[in-house]
């Protein structure tokens, strides 16, 4: 069951890889800032694109605990330590997205920050999902 509707004003071009706005109804789930380490808190990769894939794996595991899947994600805020690394890794980031998130394109913001709390982290993502009320 769809829990949200993409908002695209008439005449606007379709954004690539994200949505400008979403209207949603249902039960809200939120994640804190999720980084690219494994269940033992060891980073699986030293680069942003490699950590991104693990962030998605971790995020989906957290959301599954609340009964949500990738199709329920409506908002993500990405904090990256280097926009240049983000741009350089777009092919790998896109491949990981397609593999794990499919064709769901939530609203997103990517923000470059000076540092993250975990010194090895190159990316941290906060996520909001909306699941149907039963």
Short mmCIF file of N, CA, C and O in Angstrom, two decimals, residues 44-91:
data_model
loop_
_atom_site.label_atom_id
_atom_site.label_comp_id
_atom_site.label_asym_id
_atom_site.label_seq_id
_atom_site.Cartn_x
_atom_site.Cartn_y
_atom_site.Cartn_z
N UNK A 44 33.20 -0.45 7.36
CA UNK A 44 33.39 -1.44 6.31
C UNK A 44 34.21 -0.90 5.14
O UNK A 44 34.69 -1.67 4.31
N UNK A 45 34.34 0.41 5.08
CA UNK A 45 35.06 1.05 3.98
C UNK A 45 35.62 2.38 4.46
O UNK A 45 35.05 3.00 5.36
N UNK A 46 36.68 2.81 3.82
CA UNK A 46 37.26 4.11 4.15
C UNK A 46 36.75 5.23 3.26
O UNK A 46 36.98 6.40 3.54
N UNK A 47 36.03 4.87 2.18
CA UNK A 47 35.54 5.92 1.28
C UNK A 47 34.05 6.14 1.44
O UNK A 47 33.32 5.30 1.97
N UNK A 48 33.60 7.31 1.00
CA UNK A 48 32.22 7.73 1.18
C UNK A 48 31.25 6.77 0.49
O UNK A 48 30.25 6.35 1.08
N UNK A 49 31.52 6.40 -0.75
CA UNK A 49 30.60 5.53 -1.49
C UNK A 49 30.46 4.17 -0.80
O UNK A 49 29.35 3.63 -0.70
N UNK A 50 31.55 3.61 -0.34
CA UNK A 50 31.49 2.33 0.37
C UNK A 50 30.73 2.44 1.68
O UNK A 50 29.94 1.56 2.03
N UNK A 51 30.95 3.52 2.39
CA UNK A 51 30.21 3.73 3.64
C UNK A 51 28.74 3.98 3.37
O UNK A 51 27.87 3.55 4.15
N UNK A 52 28.42 4.65 2.27
CA UNK A 52 27.02 4.92 1.92
C UNK A 52 26.22 3.62 1.82
O UNK A 52 25.12 3.53 2.35
N UNK A 53 26.77 2.64 1.13
CA UNK A 53 26.06 1.37 0.99
C UNK A 53 25.75 0.77 2.36
O UNK A 53 24.65 0.32 2.61
N UNK A 54 26.73 0.79 3.27
CA UNK A 54 26.51 0.25 4.61
C UNK A 54 25.49 1.08 5.38
O UNK A 54 24.70 0.54 6.15
N UNK A 55 25.50 2.40 5.18
CA UNK A 55 24.48 3.24 5.82
C UNK A 55 23.09 2.78 5.40
O UNK A 55 22.18 2.66 6.23
N UNK A 56 22.90 2.50 4.10
CA UNK A 56 21.59 2.03 3.64
C UNK A 56 21.24 0.68 4.27
O UNK A 56 20.09 0.48 4.70
N UNK A 57 22.19 -0.24 4.31
CA UNK A 57 21.95 -1.54 4.94
C UNK A 57 21.52 -1.34 6.39
O UNK A 57 20.52 -1.92 6.85
N UNK A 58 22.24 -0.50 7.12
CA UNK A 58 21.93 -0.24 8.52
C UNK A 58 20.57 0.43 8.68
O UNK A 58 19.78 0.06 9.56
N UNK A 59 20.29 1.41 7.85
CA UNK A 59 19.02 2.13 7.91
C UNK A 59 17.86 1.19 7.66
O UNK A 59 16.85 1.22 8.39
N UNK A 60 17.97 0.35 6.65
CA UNK A 60 16.89 -0.58 6.34
C UNK A 60 16.68 -1.60 7.46
O UNK A 60 15.55 -2.00 7.74
N UNK A 61 17.76 -2.00 8.14
CA UNK A 61 17.62 -2.91 9.28
C UNK A 61 16.87 -2.24 10.42
O UNK A 61 16.00 -2.85 11.06
N UNK A 62 17.19 -0.98 10.68
CA UNK A 62 16.49 -0.23 11.74
C UNK A 62 15.02 -0.07 11.38
O UNK A 62 14.13 -0.34 12.20
N UNK A 63 14.73 0.34 10.15
CA UNK A 63 13.34 0.55 9.72
C UNK A 63 12.55 -0.75 9.75
O UNK A 63 11.36 -0.75 10.09
N UNK A 64 13.19 -1.87 9.40
CA UNK A 64 12.50 -3.16 9.41
C UNK A 64 11.99 -3.49 10.81
O UNK A 64 10.93 -4.12 10.97
N UNK A 65 12.73 -3.07 11.84
CA UNK A 65 12.28 -3.29 13.22
C UNK A 65 10.96 -2.60 13.50
O UNK A 65 10.22 -3.01 14.38
N UNK A 66 10.65 -1.56 12.75
CA UNK A 66 9.39 -0.83 12.90
C UNK A 66 8.36 -1.18 11.84
O UNK A 66 7.34 -0.51 11.71
N UNK A 67 8.66 -2.21 11.04
CA UNK A 67 7.71 -2.65 10.03
C UNK A 67 7.77 -1.86 8.74
O UNK A 67 6.82 -1.87 7.95
N UNK A 68 8.88 -1.20 8.47
CA UNK A 68 9.01 -0.38 7.27
C UNK A 68 10.08 -0.95 6.34
O UNK A 68 11.01 -1.61 6.78
N UNK A 69 9.90 -0.66 5.07
CA UNK A 69 10.88 -1.03 4.05
C UNK A 69 11.30 0.19 3.27
O UNK A 69 10.87 1.32 3.57
N UNK A 70 12.11 0.00 2.24
CA UNK A 70 12.60 1.15 1.47
C UNK A 70 11.47 1.96 0.83
O UNK A 70 11.61 3.17 0.67
N UNK A 71 10.38 1.31 0.50
CA UNK A 71 9.25 2.01 -0.13
C UNK A 71 8.56 2.99 0.80
O UNK A 71 7.79 3.85 0.36
N UNK A 72 8.83 2.91 2.10
CA UNK A 72 8.20 3.80 3.07
C UNK A 72 9.04 5.04 3.39
O UNK A 72 8.57 5.93 4.09
N UNK A 73 10.26 5.10 2.89
CA UNK A 73 11.14 6.24 3.18
C UNK A 73 10.64 7.47 2.43
O UNK A 73 10.42 7.43 1.22
N UNK A 74 10.44 8.57 3.17
CA UNK A 74 9.95 9.81 2.57
C UNK A 74 10.94 10.97 2.69
O UNK A 74 10.78 11.98 2.00
N UNK A 75 11.93 10.85 3.57
CA UNK A 75 12.86 11.96 3.79
C UNK A 75 14.21 11.43 4.25
O UNK A 75 14.28 10.54 5.09
N UNK A 76 15.27 12.01 3.70
CA UNK A 76 16.62 11.69 4.15
C UNK A 76 17.44 12.98 4.16
O UNK A 76 17.33 13.79 3.25
N UNK A 77 18.25 13.13 5.21
CA UNK A 77 19.23 14.20 5.25
C UNK A 77 20.59 13.55 5.35
O UNK A 77 20.85 12.79 6.28
N UNK A 78 21.42 13.84 4.36
CA UNK A 78 22.76 13.26 4.27
C UNK A 78 23.77 14.31 4.72
O UNK A 78 23.77 15.43 4.22
N UNK A 79 24.64 13.94 5.62
CA UNK A 79 25.74 14.78 6.05
C UNK A 79 27.01 14.13 5.53
O UNK A 79 27.30 12.98 5.86
N UNK A 80 27.75 14.84 4.70
CA UNK A 80 28.98 14.29 4.11
C UNK A 80 30.15 15.18 4.48
O UNK A 80 30.00 16.39 4.63
N UNK A 81 31.31 14.57 4.61
CA UNK A 81 32.50 15.35 4.96
C UNK A 81 33.17 15.95 3.73
O UNK A 81 34.06 16.79 3.88
N UNK A 82 32.73 15.55 2.54
CA UNK A 82 33.29 16.11 1.31
C UNK A 82 32.28 15.99 0.17
O UNK A 82 31.96 14.88 -0.26
N UNK A 83 31.82 17.12 -0.31
CA UNK A 83 30.93 17.11 -1.48
C UNK A 83 31.69 16.59 -2.70
O UNK A 83 31.12 15.90 -3.55
N UNK A 84 32.97 16.88 -2.79
CA UNK A 84 33.77 16.37 -3.90
C UNK A 84 33.78 14.84 -3.90
O UNK A 84 33.61 14.20 -4.95
N UNK A 85 33.97 14.22 -2.73
CA UNK A 85 33.94 12.76 -2.63
C UNK A 85 32.56 12.23 -2.98
O UNK A 85 32.43 11.17 -3.61
N UNK A 86 31.52 12.93 -2.57
CA UNK A 86 30.14 12.56 -2.93
C UNK A 86 29.98 12.54 -4.45
O UNK A 86 29.52 11.57 -5.03
N UNK A 87 30.40 13.62 -5.09
CA UNK A 87 30.27 13.70 -6.56
C UNK A 87 31.11 12.63 -7.25
O UNK A 87 30.66 12.01 -8.21
N UNK A 88 32.33 12.41 -6.76
CA UNK A 88 33.20 11.39 -7.34
C UNK A 88 32.63 9.98 -7.19
O UNK A 88 32.90 9.11 -8.02
N UNK A 89 31.84 9.76 -6.15
CA UNK A 89 31.29 8.44 -5.88
C UNK A 89 29.89 8.21 -6.40
O UNK A 89 29.28 7.18 -6.09
N UNK A 90 29.35 9.14 -7.20
CA UNK A 90 27.95 9.04 -7.60
C UNK A 90 27.59 7.74 -8.33
O UNK A 90 26.50 7.21 -8.13
N UNK A 91 28.48 7.21 -9.14
CA UNK A 91 28.16 5.96 -9.84
C UNK A 91 27.97 4.82 -8.84
O UNK A 91 26.98 4.07 -8.92
#
